[in-house]
Short mmCIF file of C-alpha atoms in Angstrom, two decimals:
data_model
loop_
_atom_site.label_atom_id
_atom_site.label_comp_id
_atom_site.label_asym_id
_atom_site.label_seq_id
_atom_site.Cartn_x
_atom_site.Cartn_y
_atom_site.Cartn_z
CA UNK X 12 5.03 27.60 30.65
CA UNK X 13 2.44 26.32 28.53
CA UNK X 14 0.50 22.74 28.71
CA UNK X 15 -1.88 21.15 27.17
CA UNK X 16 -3.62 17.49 27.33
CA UNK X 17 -2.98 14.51 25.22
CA UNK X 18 -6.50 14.76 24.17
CA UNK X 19 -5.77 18.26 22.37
CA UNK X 20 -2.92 15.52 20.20
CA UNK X 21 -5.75 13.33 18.87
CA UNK X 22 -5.89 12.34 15.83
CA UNK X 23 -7.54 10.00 13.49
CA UNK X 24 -6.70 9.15 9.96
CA UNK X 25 -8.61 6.37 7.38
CA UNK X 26 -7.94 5.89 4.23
CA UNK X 27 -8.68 3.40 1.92
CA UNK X 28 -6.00 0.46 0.55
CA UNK X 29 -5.85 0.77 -3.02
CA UNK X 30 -3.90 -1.50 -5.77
CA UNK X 31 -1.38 1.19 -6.52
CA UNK X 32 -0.53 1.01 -2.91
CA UNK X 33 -0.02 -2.65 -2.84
CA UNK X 34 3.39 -4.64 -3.33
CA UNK X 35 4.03 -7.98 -5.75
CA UNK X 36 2.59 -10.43 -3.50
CA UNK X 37 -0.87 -8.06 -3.26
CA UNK X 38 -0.79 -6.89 0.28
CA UNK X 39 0.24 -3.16 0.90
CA UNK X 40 3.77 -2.25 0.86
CA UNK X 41 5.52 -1.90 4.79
CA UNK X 42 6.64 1.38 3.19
CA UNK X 43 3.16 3.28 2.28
CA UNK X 44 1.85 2.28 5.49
CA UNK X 45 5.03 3.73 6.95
CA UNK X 46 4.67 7.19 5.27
CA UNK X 47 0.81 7.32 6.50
CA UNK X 48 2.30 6.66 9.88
CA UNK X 49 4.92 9.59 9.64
CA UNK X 50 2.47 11.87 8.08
CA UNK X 51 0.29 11.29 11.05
CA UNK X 52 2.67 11.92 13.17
CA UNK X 53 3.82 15.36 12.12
CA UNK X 54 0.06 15.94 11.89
CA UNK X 55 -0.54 15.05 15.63
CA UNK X 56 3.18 17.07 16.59
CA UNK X 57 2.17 19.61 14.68
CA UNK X 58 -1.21 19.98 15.96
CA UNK X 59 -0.04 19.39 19.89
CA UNK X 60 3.02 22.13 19.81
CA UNK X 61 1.53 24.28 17.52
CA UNK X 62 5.08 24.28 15.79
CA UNK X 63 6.54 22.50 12.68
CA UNK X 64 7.62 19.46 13.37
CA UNK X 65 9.98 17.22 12.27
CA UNK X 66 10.75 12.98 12.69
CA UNK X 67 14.41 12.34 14.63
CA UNK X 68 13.86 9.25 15.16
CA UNK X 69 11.17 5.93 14.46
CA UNK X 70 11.02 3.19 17.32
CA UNK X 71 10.71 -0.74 16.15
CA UNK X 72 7.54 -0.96 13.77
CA UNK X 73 6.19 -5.35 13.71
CA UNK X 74 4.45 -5.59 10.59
CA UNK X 75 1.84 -7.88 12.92
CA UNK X 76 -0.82 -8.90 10.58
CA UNK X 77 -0.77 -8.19 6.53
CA UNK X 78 -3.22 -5.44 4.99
CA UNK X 79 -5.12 -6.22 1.71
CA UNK X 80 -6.33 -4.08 -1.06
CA UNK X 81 -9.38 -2.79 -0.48
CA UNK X 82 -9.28 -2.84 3.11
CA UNK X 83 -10.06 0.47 5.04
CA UNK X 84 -6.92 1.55 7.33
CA UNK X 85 -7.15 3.26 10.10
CA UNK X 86 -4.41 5.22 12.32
CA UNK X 87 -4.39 6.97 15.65
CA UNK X 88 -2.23 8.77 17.32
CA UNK X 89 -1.48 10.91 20.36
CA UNK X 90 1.08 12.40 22.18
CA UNK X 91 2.50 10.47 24.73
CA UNK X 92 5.86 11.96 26.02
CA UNK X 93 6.79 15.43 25.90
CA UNK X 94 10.74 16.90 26.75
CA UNK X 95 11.85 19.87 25.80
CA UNK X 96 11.50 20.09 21.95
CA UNK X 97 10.89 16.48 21.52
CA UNK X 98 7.53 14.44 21.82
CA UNK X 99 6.85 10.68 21.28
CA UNK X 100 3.93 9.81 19.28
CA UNK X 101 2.08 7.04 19.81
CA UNK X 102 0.56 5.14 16.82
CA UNK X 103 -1.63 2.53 16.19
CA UNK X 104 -2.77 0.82 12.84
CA UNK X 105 -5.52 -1.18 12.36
CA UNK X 106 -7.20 -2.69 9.16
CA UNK X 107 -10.39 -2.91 8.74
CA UNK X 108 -12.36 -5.30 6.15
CA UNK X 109 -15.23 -3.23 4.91
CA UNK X 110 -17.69 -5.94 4.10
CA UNK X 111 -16.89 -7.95 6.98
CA UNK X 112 -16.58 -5.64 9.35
CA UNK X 113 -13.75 -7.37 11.08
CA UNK X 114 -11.01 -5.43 12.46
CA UNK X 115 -7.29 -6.27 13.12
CA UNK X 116 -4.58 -4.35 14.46
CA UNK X 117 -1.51 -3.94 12.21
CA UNK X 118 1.16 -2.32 13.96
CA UNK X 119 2.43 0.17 16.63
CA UNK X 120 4.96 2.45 16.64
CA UNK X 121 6.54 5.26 18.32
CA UNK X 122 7.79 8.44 16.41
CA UNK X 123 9.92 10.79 18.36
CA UNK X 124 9.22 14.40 16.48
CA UNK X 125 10.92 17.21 17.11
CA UNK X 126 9.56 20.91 17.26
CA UNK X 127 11.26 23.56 15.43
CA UNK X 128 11.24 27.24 14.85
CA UNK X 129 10.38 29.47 11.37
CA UNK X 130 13.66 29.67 11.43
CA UNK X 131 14.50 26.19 11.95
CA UNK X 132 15.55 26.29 15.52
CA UNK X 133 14.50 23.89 17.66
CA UNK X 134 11.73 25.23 19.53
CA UNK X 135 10.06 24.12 23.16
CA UNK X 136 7.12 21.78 23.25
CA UNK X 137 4.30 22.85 25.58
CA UNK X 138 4.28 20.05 28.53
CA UNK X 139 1.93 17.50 29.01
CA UNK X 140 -1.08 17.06 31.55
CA UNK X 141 -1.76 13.37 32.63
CA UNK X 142 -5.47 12.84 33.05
CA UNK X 143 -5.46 8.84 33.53
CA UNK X 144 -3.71 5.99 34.55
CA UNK X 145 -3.38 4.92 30.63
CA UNK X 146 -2.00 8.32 29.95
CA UNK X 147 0.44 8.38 32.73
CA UNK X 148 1.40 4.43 31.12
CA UNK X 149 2.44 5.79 28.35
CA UNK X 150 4.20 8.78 29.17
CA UNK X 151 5.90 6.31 31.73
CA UNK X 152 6.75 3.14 28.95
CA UNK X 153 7.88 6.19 26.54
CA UNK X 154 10.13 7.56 29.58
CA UNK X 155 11.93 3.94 29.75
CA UNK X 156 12.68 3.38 25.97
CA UNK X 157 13.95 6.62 25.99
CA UNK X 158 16.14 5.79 29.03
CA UNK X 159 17.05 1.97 27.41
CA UNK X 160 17.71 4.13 24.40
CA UNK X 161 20.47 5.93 26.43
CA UNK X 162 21.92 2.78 28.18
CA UNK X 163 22.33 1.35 24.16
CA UNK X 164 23.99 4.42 22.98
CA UNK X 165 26.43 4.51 25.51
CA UNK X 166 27.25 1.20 24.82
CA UNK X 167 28.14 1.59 21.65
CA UNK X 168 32.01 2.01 22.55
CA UNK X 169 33.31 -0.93 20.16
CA UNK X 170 36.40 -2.06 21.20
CA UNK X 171 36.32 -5.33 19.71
CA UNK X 172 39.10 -6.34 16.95
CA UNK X 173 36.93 -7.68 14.73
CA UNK X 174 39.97 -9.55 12.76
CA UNK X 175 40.43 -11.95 15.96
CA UNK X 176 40.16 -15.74 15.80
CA UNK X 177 38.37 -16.06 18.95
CA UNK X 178 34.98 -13.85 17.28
CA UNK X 179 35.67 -15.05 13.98
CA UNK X 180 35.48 -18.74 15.64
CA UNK X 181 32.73 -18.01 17.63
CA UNK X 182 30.68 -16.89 14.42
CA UNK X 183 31.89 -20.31 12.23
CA UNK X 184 30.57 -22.13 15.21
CA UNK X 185 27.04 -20.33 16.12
CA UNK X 186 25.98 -18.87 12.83
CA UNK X 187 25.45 -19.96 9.63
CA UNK X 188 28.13 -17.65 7.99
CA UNK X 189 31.19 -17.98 5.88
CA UNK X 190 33.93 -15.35 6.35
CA UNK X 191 36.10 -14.54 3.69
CA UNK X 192 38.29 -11.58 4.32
CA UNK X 193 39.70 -9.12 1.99
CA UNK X 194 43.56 -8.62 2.47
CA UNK X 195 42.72 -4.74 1.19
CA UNK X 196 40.41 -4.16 3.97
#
């Protein structure tokens, strides 16, 4: 069985926020910051297994603070859970105003990648060594969403009617919603 450290997952990636990269209201689009964070985090997969990696799944991203054009962004990431073919990646975004010099933190995520074969197998992730309490944080707070991610899916079961009066009630009262059902549905 191979392992390896989360320090052998490092990696750093700037890159400079350009107008083409920015949406109507002149901050940078959710969605090209998104694609630096999955690029990043096939880079750091790929770089930790040694495999070809591929996203299953993105955990919540908060869009915390907005980035500007010409504003240098910055993302880091590391490995912070391994299983057996999957691995959570850990990123952080920050923004950083290059005359300034201030520095703000945009957004964290988690990117669950999966390792795969040539062939397109899934293939085993080496396992992780903990070297410090932070490390052995994450590895544990990436263990729990996994395991609240579990308790959710199994939840799932729906066996509400949703045709009955008491929901349909229940939404008139507590939501701001009109319901207007289609016979044909």
């Amino acid at each position: 069985m191979i392992y390896k450290t989360v320090e052998s997952s490092l990696i750093t990636f700037s890159q400079l926020m350009l107008p083409s990269h920015s949406n109507f209201s002149g901050k940078i689009h959710g969605g090209y910051l998104l694609s630096l964070m999955d690029q990043i985090a096939f880079a750091c997969g790929s770089k930790y297994s040694g495999k070809y990696c591929v996203t299953a799944s993105v955990d919540r991203v908060d869009f915390l603070t907005p980035v500007e054009v010409g504003e240098l962004v910055t993302l880091n990431a590391s490995v912070n859970y391994v299983g057996n073919t999957s691995m959570v990646i850990g990123i952080r975004v920050e923004s950083q105003n290059v005359q300034t010099g201030e520095i703000r933190h945009c957004n964290s995520s988690y990117f669950t990648m999966i390792c795969k074969e040539e062939n397109g197998e899934k293939a085993d992730a080496p396992k992780l060594i903990l070297r410090s309490p932070n490390e052995i944080r994450r590895f544990y707070k990436a263990l729990h969403r996994i395991e609240e991610h579990k308790k959710a899916a199994l939840q799932v079961k729906d066996p509400m009617d949703y045709h009955s009066d008491d929901l349909i009630n229940y939404l008139l009262e507590h939501y701001n919603v009109k319901i207007q059902l289609d016979s044909r549905l």
